[in-house]
Short mmCIF file of C-alpha atoms in Angstrom, two decimals:
data_model
loop_
_atom_site.label_atom_id
_atom_site.label_comp_id
_atom_site.label_asym_id
_atom_site.label_seq_id
_atom_site.Cartn_x
_atom_site.Cartn_y
_atom_site.Cartn_z
CA SER A 30 0.02 -0.09 -0.23
CA PRO A 31 2.27 3.00 -0.96
CA ILE A 32 2.18 6.45 -0.97
CA ALA A 33 5.17 7.95 -2.07
CA PHE A 34 6.94 5.81 -5.60
CA PHE A 35 9.95 7.04 -5.46
CA ALA A 36 10.84 6.70 -2.10
CA PRO A 37 12.20 3.63 -0.17
CA HIS A 38 10.29 2.24 2.70
CA SER A 39 12.84 3.71 5.35
CA GLY A 40 12.35 1.09 7.53
CA TYR A 41 15.02 -0.81 5.66
CA SER A 42 17.56 1.84 6.64
CA ASN A 43 18.89 2.72 10.27
CA ALA A 44 20.04 5.90 9.08
CA ALA A 45 18.78 9.50 10.99
CA SER A 46 18.56 11.44 8.62
CA PRO A 47 15.32 11.17 6.55
CA LEU A 48 17.88 11.26 3.33
CA GLY A 49 20.19 9.00 4.58
CA VAL A 50 17.67 5.97 3.14
CA LEU A 51 18.76 6.80 -0.29
CA ASP A 52 22.48 6.02 0.23
CA ASP A 53 21.89 2.99 2.03
CA PHE A 54 20.09 1.78 -0.36
CA ARG A 55 22.38 2.66 -3.36
CA ASP A 56 25.41 1.09 -1.22
CA MET A 57 23.13 -2.04 -0.84
CA VAL A 58 22.89 -1.91 -4.68
CA LYS A 59 26.47 -1.36 -5.44
CA ALA A 60 27.64 -4.29 -3.29
CA LEU A 61 24.97 -6.55 -4.63
CA HIS A 62 26.31 -6.07 -7.88
CA HIS A 63 29.84 -6.14 -7.07
CA ALA A 64 28.78 -9.75 -6.17
CA ASP A 65 27.40 -10.24 -9.45
CA ILE A 66 24.03 -9.83 -8.30
CA GLU A 67 20.54 -7.92 -9.88
CA VAL A 68 18.72 -6.19 -7.93
CA ILE A 69 15.19 -6.43 -9.21
CA VAL A 70 12.27 -3.92 -7.23
CA ASP A 71 9.17 -5.73 -6.54
CA VAL A 72 6.88 -2.15 -7.55
CA VAL A 73 2.88 -1.88 -6.45
CA LEU A 74 1.77 0.71 -9.26
CA ASN A 75 -1.74 -0.52 -9.10
CA HIS A 76 -2.97 1.17 -5.81
CA THR A 77 -1.83 3.30 -2.60
CA GLY A 78 -2.96 3.36 1.24
CA GLU A 79 -5.20 5.84 0.38
CA VAL A 80 -7.49 2.82 0.22
CA ASP A 81 -11.61 3.47 -0.44
CA GLU A 82 -13.71 6.35 -0.26
CA LYS A 83 -13.15 5.73 3.79
CA GLY A 84 -9.60 6.07 3.88
CA PRO A 85 -7.32 8.70 4.48
CA THR A 86 -6.15 11.50 2.35
CA LEU A 87 -2.60 11.55 1.74
CA SER A 88 -1.29 12.23 -1.42
CA MET A 89 -2.94 11.47 -4.92
CA ARG A 90 -6.71 12.16 -3.64
CA GLY A 91 -5.75 15.37 -2.49
CA LEU A 92 -3.99 16.36 -5.52
CA GLU A 93 -6.76 15.38 -8.89
CA ASN A 94 -8.69 12.06 -7.40
CA GLU A 95 -10.20 11.67 -11.06
CA VAL A 96 -7.25 11.70 -12.93
CA TYR A 97 -5.09 9.29 -10.24
CA TYR A 98 -7.79 6.92 -9.34
CA ILE A 99 -10.24 4.72 -11.35
CA LEU A 100 -13.71 5.78 -9.75
CA ASP A 101 -17.44 4.02 -9.90
CA ARG A 102 -18.83 5.68 -13.02
CA ALA A 103 -22.30 5.03 -11.42
CA ASP A 104 -21.17 6.91 -8.27
CA LEU A 105 -18.20 8.99 -8.53
CA ALA A 106 -18.02 9.33 -4.59
CA ARG A 107 -16.75 5.46 -4.93
CA TYR A 108 -13.77 3.69 -6.13
CA THR A 109 -13.21 0.47 -8.62
CA ASN A 110 -11.13 -2.34 -6.66
CA TYR A 111 -9.54 -4.45 -9.26
CA ALA A 112 -6.36 -4.33 -6.93
CA GLY A 113 -8.81 -5.63 -4.04
CA CYS A 114 -6.74 -2.74 -1.93
CA GLY A 115 -9.70 -0.52 -2.13
CA ASN A 116 -8.35 1.50 -4.80
CA VAL A 117 -6.86 1.72 -8.11
CA ILE A 118 -4.81 3.69 -10.03
CA ASN A 119 -5.71 5.22 -13.67
CA SER A 120 -2.55 4.49 -15.05
CA ASN A 121 -3.75 4.91 -18.58
CA HIS A 122 -4.46 8.63 -18.26
CA SER A 123 -1.78 10.91 -19.57
CA VAL A 124 -0.59 12.74 -16.23
CA VAL A 125 -0.52 9.23 -14.45
CA ARG A 126 1.64 7.50 -17.58
CA ARG A 127 4.17 10.03 -17.18
CA LEU A 128 4.32 9.74 -13.45
CA ILE A 129 4.80 5.74 -13.58
CA ARG A 130 7.41 6.30 -16.41
CA ASP A 131 9.38 9.35 -14.52
CA CYS A 132 9.36 6.66 -11.32
CA LEU A 133 10.50 3.87 -13.43
CA ARG A 134 13.80 6.25 -14.52
CA TYR A 135 14.33 7.56 -10.96
CA TRP A 136 14.84 3.55 -9.65
CA VAL A 137 17.02 3.17 -12.52
CA ARG A 138 18.82 6.51 -13.25
CA GLU A 139 19.40 7.01 -9.58
CA MET A 140 18.84 4.44 -7.29
CA HIS A 141 20.93 1.67 -9.99
CA VAL A 142 17.98 -1.11 -9.88
CA ASP A 143 18.10 -3.82 -12.57
CA GLY A 144 14.53 -4.06 -13.10
CA PHE A 145 11.10 -4.49 -12.13
CA ARG A 146 8.40 -6.90 -11.17
CA PHE A 147 4.94 -5.24 -11.70
CA ASP A 148 2.13 -6.49 -9.23
CA LEU A 149 -0.92 -6.97 -10.53
CA ALA A 150 0.30 -5.77 -13.96
CA SER A 151 -3.45 -6.86 -15.12
CA ILE A 152 -4.43 -3.00 -13.86
CA PHE A 153 -2.31 -1.37 -16.24
CA SER A 154 -4.37 -3.12 -19.26
CA ARG A 155 -7.65 -1.31 -18.01
CA GLY A 156 -8.63 1.94 -19.62
CA GLU A 157 -10.00 5.18 -17.66
CA ASP A 158 -13.08 3.15 -17.73
CA GLY A 159 -11.96 0.18 -16.00
CA LYS A 160 -12.50 -1.76 -19.09
CA VAL A 161 -9.56 -4.01 -20.96
CA MET A 162 -7.65 -2.17 -23.31
CA ALA A 163 -6.31 -4.07 -26.60
CA ASN A 164 -2.86 -1.68 -26.50
CA PRO A 165 -3.15 0.03 -23.35
CA PRO A 166 -0.57 2.96 -23.50
CA VAL A 167 1.29 2.30 -20.33
CA ILE A 168 2.77 -1.04 -21.09
CA TRP A 169 4.39 0.32 -24.48
CA THR A 170 5.16 3.42 -22.85
CA ILE A 171 7.22 1.12 -20.37
CA ASP A 172 8.08 -1.35 -22.99
CA SER A 173 9.35 1.08 -25.37
CA ASP A 174 11.03 3.77 -23.20
CA PRO A 175 14.79 4.02 -24.45
CA VAL A 176 16.03 4.84 -20.29
CA LEU A 177 14.24 1.37 -19.47
CA ALA A 178 15.78 -0.10 -22.23
CA GLY A 179 18.42 -2.52 -20.79
CA SER A 180 15.98 -3.27 -17.41
CA ARG A 181 14.17 -6.25 -16.40
CA ILE A 182 10.47 -6.02 -17.07
CA ILE A 183 8.00 -8.94 -15.72
CA ALA A 184 4.34 -8.68 -14.72
CA GLU A 185 2.28 -10.99 -12.48
CA ALA A 186 -0.25 -10.73 -15.07
CA TRP A 187 -3.42 -10.65 -13.79
CA ASP A 188 -5.63 -8.67 -10.99
CA ALA A 189 -7.69 -8.99 -8.25
CA GLY A 190 -11.12 -7.80 -10.43
CA GLY A 191 -10.77 -11.39 -12.59
CA LEU A 192 -8.67 -9.67 -15.63
CA TYR A 193 -5.79 -13.16 -16.33
CA GLN A 194 -3.69 -12.38 -19.07
CA VAL A 195 -0.85 -15.01 -18.68
CA GLY A 196 0.75 -15.26 -21.86
CA ARG A 197 -1.92 -12.41 -23.74
CA PHE A 198 -0.23 -9.76 -22.04
CA ALA A 199 0.79 -6.72 -23.80
CA GLY A 200 4.64 -5.10 -24.77
CA GLU A 201 7.11 -7.10 -26.72
CA ARG A 202 9.55 -7.27 -23.72
CA PHE A 203 7.52 -8.42 -20.94
CA GLN A 204 8.96 -11.76 -18.89
CA GLU A 205 5.50 -12.79 -17.22
CA TRP A 206 4.62 -14.93 -14.00
CA ASN A 207 3.39 -18.05 -15.31
CA GLY A 208 0.43 -19.38 -12.91
CA PRO A 209 -0.29 -22.23 -14.93
CA PHE A 210 3.57 -23.61 -14.31
CA ARG A 211 2.83 -22.70 -10.33
CA ASP A 212 -0.68 -24.89 -10.42
CA GLU A 213 0.69 -27.73 -12.67
CA ILE A 214 3.68 -28.40 -10.94
CA ARG A 215 1.93 -28.97 -8.00
CA ARG A 216 -0.69 -30.74 -9.03
CA PHE A 217 1.51 -33.29 -10.65
CA VAL A 218 3.60 -33.87 -7.55
CA LYS A 219 1.36 -33.92 -5.24
CA GLY A 220 -0.15 -37.00 -7.40
CA ASP A 221 -3.35 -35.59 -9.42
CA THR A 222 -4.74 -37.10 -12.12
CA HIS A 223 -5.17 -35.43 -15.62
CA THR A 224 -1.55 -33.49 -15.12
CA VAL A 225 0.84 -35.57 -17.39
CA ALA A 226 -0.11 -33.24 -20.95
CA ASN A 227 0.17 -29.98 -18.55
CA LEU A 228 3.09 -30.60 -17.39
CA GLN A 229 4.96 -31.48 -20.34
CA GLN A 230 3.87 -28.05 -21.84
CA ARG A 231 5.23 -26.26 -18.74
CA ILE A 232 8.57 -28.03 -18.58
CA SER A 233 9.14 -27.26 -22.74
CA GLY A 234 8.81 -23.25 -21.79
CA SER A 235 4.81 -22.89 -22.07
CA MET A 236 4.98 -22.83 -26.12
CA ASP A 237 1.44 -23.11 -25.64
CA LEU A 238 1.51 -19.14 -23.59
CA PHE A 239 4.77 -17.61 -25.02
CA ARG A 240 6.66 -16.81 -28.56
CA ALA A 241 9.82 -17.94 -26.41
CA PRO A 242 10.40 -19.72 -23.19
CA TRP A 243 12.48 -16.32 -21.88
CA HIS A 244 9.07 -14.82 -21.40
CA SER A 245 7.82 -17.38 -18.97
CA VAL A 246 8.96 -17.37 -15.09
CA ASN A 247 8.51 -20.75 -13.90
CA PHE A 248 7.80 -20.75 -10.15
CA VAL A 249 6.45 -23.12 -7.00
CA THR A 250 5.89 -20.42 -4.54
CA ALA A 251 6.65 -17.21 -4.26
CA HIS A 252 6.14 -14.35 -1.64
CA ASP A 253 2.23 -14.29 -2.29
CA GLY A 254 0.84 -18.07 -0.39
CA PHE A 255 2.41 -21.01 1.14
CA THR A 256 6.20 -21.56 1.21
CA LEU A 257 7.68 -24.31 0.01
CA ASN A 258 7.97 -26.20 3.35
CA ASP A 259 3.85 -25.57 3.75
CA LEU A 260 2.73 -26.75 0.50
CA VAL A 261 4.07 -30.45 1.66
CA SER A 262 2.81 -29.87 5.38
CA TYR A 263 -0.44 -28.39 5.20
CA ASN A 264 -3.80 -29.34 3.26
CA GLY A 265 -5.28 -26.00 3.85
CA LYS A 266 -4.44 -22.23 4.70
CA HIS A 267 -4.37 -21.29 8.89
CA ASN A 268 -5.03 -17.47 8.45
CA LEU A 269 -6.72 -17.40 11.71
CA ALA A 270 -4.00 -14.84 13.03
CA ASN A 271 -4.30 -12.65 10.17
CA GLY A 272 -8.06 -11.31 11.85
CA GLU A 273 -10.44 -11.76 9.04
CA ASN A 274 -11.32 -15.47 10.09
CA ASN A 275 -9.22 -17.67 7.68
CA ARG A 276 -11.19 -15.53 4.86
CA ASP A 277 -8.25 -14.20 3.14
CA GLY A 278 -5.44 -16.28 0.86
CA SER A 279 -6.32 -18.38 -1.97
CA ASP A 280 -8.20 -21.28 -1.41
CA ALA A 281 -6.55 -23.03 -4.54
CA ASN A 282 -3.25 -24.17 -3.29
CA HIS A 283 -3.18 -27.99 -4.49
CA SER A 284 -1.05 -28.88 -1.30
CA TRP A 285 -0.50 -32.46 0.38
CA ASN A 286 0.32 -32.67 4.06
CA CYS A 287 2.35 -35.76 3.58
CA GLY A 288 -0.13 -37.31 5.90
CA THR A 289 0.11 -34.84 8.97
CA GLU A 290 -0.99 -31.92 8.90
CA GLY A 291 1.16 -29.49 10.12
CA PRO A 292 4.84 -29.83 12.36
CA SER A 293 5.68 -33.65 12.54
CA THR A 294 8.08 -35.93 14.12
CA ASP A 295 7.48 -38.81 12.79
CA PRO A 296 10.64 -39.47 10.41
CA ALA A 297 8.01 -41.40 7.13
CA VAL A 298 6.52 -37.89 6.95
CA GLU A 299 9.27 -35.96 7.33
CA THR A 300 11.11 -37.93 4.59
CA LEU A 301 8.59 -38.00 2.15
CA ARG A 302 8.28 -34.54 2.52
CA GLU A 303 11.96 -33.51 2.30
CA ARG A 304 11.83 -35.47 -1.29
CA GLN A 305 8.50 -34.04 -2.41
CA ILE A 306 10.39 -30.21 -1.88
CA ARG A 307 13.08 -31.30 -3.89
CA ASN A 308 11.05 -32.92 -6.58
CA LEU A 309 9.26 -29.73 -7.11
CA ILE A 310 12.59 -27.81 -7.11
CA LEU A 311 14.23 -30.40 -9.27
CA ILE A 312 11.32 -29.85 -12.16
CA ASN A 313 12.00 -25.95 -11.51
CA THR A 314 15.20 -25.61 -11.95
CA VAL A 315 15.47 -27.62 -15.20
CA SER A 316 12.16 -26.59 -16.86
CA LEU A 317 12.96 -24.32 -19.65
CA GLY A 318 11.97 -20.74 -18.66
CA ASN A 319 13.32 -18.75 -16.02
CA ALA A 320 13.47 -20.20 -12.60
CA MET A 321 12.27 -18.33 -9.13
CA MET A 322 12.74 -19.57 -6.11
CA LEU A 323 11.22 -17.62 -3.07
CA MET A 324 13.84 -16.82 -0.30
CA GLY A 325 14.03 -19.45 2.36
CA ASP A 326 12.25 -22.29 0.56
CA GLU A 327 16.15 -23.59 0.27
CA VAL A 328 16.09 -24.36 4.24
CA ARG A 329 12.21 -25.10 4.57
CA ARG A 330 10.53 -21.80 5.99
CA THR A 331 7.64 -22.41 7.61
CA GLN A 332 5.00 -19.58 7.77
CA ARG A 333 2.80 -22.39 10.20
CA GLY A 334 0.41 -22.96 7.26
CA ASN A 335 -0.34 -18.90 6.52
CA ASN A 336 -0.47 -18.39 3.09
CA ASN A 337 -1.48 -14.49 3.12
CA ALA A 338 1.33 -13.36 5.96
CA PHE A 339 1.83 -10.11 4.26
CA CYS A 340 0.27 -8.40 7.60
CA GLN A 341 2.49 -10.23 10.00
CA ASP A 342 5.71 -8.64 10.86
CA ASN A 343 6.73 -10.75 13.45
CA PRO A 344 8.96 -14.25 13.54
CA LEU A 345 5.87 -15.70 11.39
CA SER A 346 7.07 -14.10 8.08
CA TRP A 347 10.51 -13.47 9.16
CA MET A 348 13.86 -15.39 8.15
CA ASP A 349 15.01 -18.01 10.70
CA TRP A 350 19.00 -18.02 10.09
CA ASN A 351 19.14 -21.35 12.48
CA LEU A 352 17.46 -22.98 9.50
CA VAL A 353 20.53 -22.66 7.57
CA LYS A 354 22.65 -25.06 9.51
CA THR A 355 19.09 -27.30 10.22
CA HIS A 356 18.94 -27.70 6.66
CA SER A 357 22.11 -27.59 5.44
CA GLY A 358 21.71 -30.74 3.20
CA LEU A 359 18.92 -29.37 1.14
CA LEU A 360 20.73 -25.78 0.78
CA ARG A 361 23.43 -28.08 -0.23
CA TYR A 362 20.98 -29.62 -2.60
CA CYS A 363 19.42 -26.21 -4.16
CA ARG A 364 22.93 -24.67 -5.21
CA TYR A 365 23.89 -27.38 -6.85
CA MET A 366 20.58 -27.69 -8.76
CA ILE A 367 21.06 -24.23 -9.52
CA ASP A 368 24.75 -24.57 -10.68
CA LEU A 369 23.73 -27.41 -12.69
CA VAL A 370 21.51 -25.72 -14.88
CA LYS A 371 23.83 -22.69 -14.73
CA ASN A 372 26.79 -24.25 -16.25
CA HIS A 373 25.02 -26.64 -18.76
CA LEU A 374 23.32 -25.22 -22.16
CA ALA A 375 21.19 -28.02 -22.49
CA PHE A 376 18.79 -25.99 -20.12
CA HIS A 377 19.34 -22.36 -21.22
CA HIS A 378 16.47 -21.35 -23.22
CA ARG A 379 16.53 -20.16 -26.83
CA VAL A 380 15.05 -19.30 -29.82
CA PRO A 381 14.13 -21.78 -30.99
CA PRO A 382 14.58 -24.66 -28.28
CA VAL A 383 16.38 -27.02 -29.22
CA PRO A 384 13.27 -30.05 -29.11
CA ILE A 385 12.93 -31.88 -26.42
CA GLN A 386 12.59 -35.88 -26.54
CA TRP A 387 9.55 -37.15 -24.32
CA HIS A 388 9.57 -41.03 -22.86
CA GLY A 389 7.10 -42.71 -20.25
CA THR A 390 8.47 -45.76 -18.62
CA GLN A 391 9.63 -46.72 -22.17
CA PRO A 392 11.78 -44.74 -24.66
CA GLY A 393 9.84 -42.34 -27.31
CA ARG A 394 6.40 -43.65 -25.62
CA PRO A 395 5.15 -40.42 -23.27
CA ASP A 396 1.88 -42.20 -20.66
CA LEU A 397 -0.33 -38.95 -21.37
CA GLY A 398 -3.36 -40.51 -19.98
CA GLU A 399 -5.50 -39.18 -17.19
CA ASN A 400 -4.33 -41.68 -14.33
CA SER A 401 -0.55 -41.25 -15.72
CA HIS A 402 1.80 -39.87 -12.83
CA SER A 403 5.24 -40.56 -14.89
CA LEU A 404 7.09 -38.98 -17.51
CA ALA A 405 10.54 -38.80 -18.81
CA PHE A 406 12.12 -36.87 -21.33
CA THR A 407 16.21 -36.01 -22.78
CA LEU A 408 17.75 -32.81 -23.19
CA GLU A 409 20.55 -31.87 -25.34
CA ASP A 410 22.59 -28.71 -25.91
CA LYS A 411 23.08 -27.34 -28.91
CA ASN A 412 26.38 -28.64 -29.93
CA GLY A 413 24.99 -32.11 -29.08
CA LEU A 414 28.25 -32.31 -26.64
CA GLU A 415 25.79 -33.45 -23.38
CA ARG A 416 22.68 -35.07 -22.94
CA PHE A 417 20.69 -35.21 -20.33
CA TYR A 418 17.70 -37.80 -19.28
CA VAL A 419 15.26 -37.23 -16.36
CA ALA A 420 12.72 -39.31 -15.04
CA LEU A 421 9.94 -37.92 -13.12
CA ASN A 422 7.94 -40.40 -10.93
CA ALA A 423 4.54 -39.24 -9.29
CA PHE A 424 3.43 -42.45 -8.56
CA TRP A 425 3.14 -43.72 -5.09
CA GLU A 426 5.18 -47.82 -6.29
CA PRO A 427 8.35 -47.48 -7.50
CA LEU A 428 8.35 -47.15 -11.66
CA ASP A 429 11.66 -48.75 -13.71
CA PHE A 430 12.08 -46.67 -16.72
CA THR A 431 13.99 -48.20 -19.55
CA LEU A 432 16.69 -45.60 -20.98
CA PRO A 433 16.44 -44.08 -24.31
CA ASP A 434 19.95 -46.30 -25.39
CA SER A 435 22.71 -48.33 -23.80
CA SER A 436 25.43 -45.71 -23.97
CA ALA A 437 27.08 -45.09 -20.20
CA TRP A 438 24.87 -42.93 -18.07
CA ARG A 439 25.76 -41.29 -14.49
CA CYS A 440 22.95 -40.19 -11.95
CA LEU A 441 23.67 -36.74 -10.86
CA VAL A 442 20.55 -36.33 -8.80
CA ASN A 443 18.13 -39.15 -7.15
CA THR A 444 15.82 -37.14 -4.98
CA ALA A 445 15.01 -40.53 -3.20
CA ASN A 446 18.18 -40.48 -1.27
CA PRO A 447 18.52 -38.44 2.01
CA SER A 448 21.62 -35.90 2.04
CA PRO A 449 24.18 -36.16 0.84
CA ARG A 450 23.73 -39.10 -1.66
CA ASP A 451 20.85 -37.29 -3.25
CA VAL A 452 23.26 -35.61 -5.58
CA TYR A 453 26.74 -36.35 -7.10
CA GLN A 454 29.43 -34.27 -9.04
CA PRO A 455 29.98 -35.92 -12.53
CA GLY A 456 33.38 -37.79 -11.94
CA GLU A 457 31.89 -39.55 -8.66
CA ALA A 458 28.45 -40.07 -10.03
CA PRO A 459 27.09 -43.86 -10.35
CA ARG A 460 26.94 -45.41 -13.83
CA VAL A 461 23.54 -46.70 -14.64
CA GLU A 462 22.60 -49.52 -17.30
CA ASP A 463 19.72 -49.93 -19.78
CA GLN A 464 17.05 -50.44 -16.48
CA LEU A 465 16.41 -47.15 -14.12
CA ARG A 466 14.24 -48.27 -10.67
CA VAL A 467 12.90 -44.66 -10.01
CA ASP A 468 11.46 -44.63 -6.36
CA ALA A 469 8.06 -43.73 -5.30
CA ARG A 470 7.12 -40.03 -5.25
CA SER A 471 10.86 -39.07 -6.36
CA CYS A 472 12.64 -37.88 -9.61
CA MET A 473 16.18 -38.97 -11.28
CA LEU A 474 18.36 -36.87 -13.40
CA LEU A 475 21.25 -38.66 -15.28
CA PHE A 476 24.22 -37.37 -17.84
CA GLN A 477 25.35 -38.90 -20.49
CA ASP A 478 29.06 -36.97 -21.72
CA VAL A 479 28.44 -37.25 -25.91
#
């Protein structure tokens, strides 16, 4: 609920001067750049903290209410609410469009950030009457602005008013949060039916939605919703602490608690949860597109089942750094998977993408039936110098996969194994013959040096 789009949040700085937060922010960006880390700012340019007609007058309402907000045409004293937060910015008005452009330019020029993720970006598609525009001026202004040309621009291509534009968002440069990827990967790993055909599309870069894999930001969890630990620990949301009688937050979580709701001391439950977490991480990282991970998932951060913890500034939403030691094995696994996809061209998105060869338990015969719970595929780099085989088994029993050829394969990843035997360096990886047994609810990744 921002008020001043140009101002960093003062709570993120310990500077005594009101302007000290600017220097602190810039110093942070410089330090991250020195470590070869880009900074992408999550910007909320769809609503403000002035809320609805009952809210305070703090900024835009007092300047020119009808210009800065989309009002209810039947009653101009009321606000439309496509953001779910009381009001909506009138982003395609010429004055507001210039404000948004100048704001983004400021963060690039003065604060040196590398890009933006636009919260509820489909609101940019709404005109001054709230109706959807075919070519929204504000989107093309951002897309084509020369100052922003080198910046990453990422859209959350939906809003709280029911507008859903994943794969149909205007602009040429925008990457998009891939909501179908999140939902369909969750459903497959959970063990739902009717999932494998859609899983194929998501793994191969969601070309049914996007012009190229680089447009897709693949994710399983985000700051909205369950953490990865809670996704495998709760069947339903537990948001009573938010004070809305558990009405807030999404009900469509596609989660499974692995047999016990909430924390468990049962070794079998904990083993299965760790395995499911590794499965979700593996599918996310090896899929074509841009993998996004929620901080803390690599060490099983929990919000105790709260899937809408934005209002909780307390240990429920804080990062517990003791988890780094408690779950060092999972952290090691995440680092391994990130290094793997960064260092091997077979996993890099490109145009056109190198075709994926699909398999089931038998080579070249993927089972796309409604009751299928398995899929396998091979990927290779564009020069054909290295090749990977990935087998996914979401079934509750082991499955035997016949490898596509009898050449020497080595197992790099087996999510069924506890740390440190879940991953191997290439020189230490065990050889695999023609048959590959994949344990229940687990995944394996093999490497073949062509």
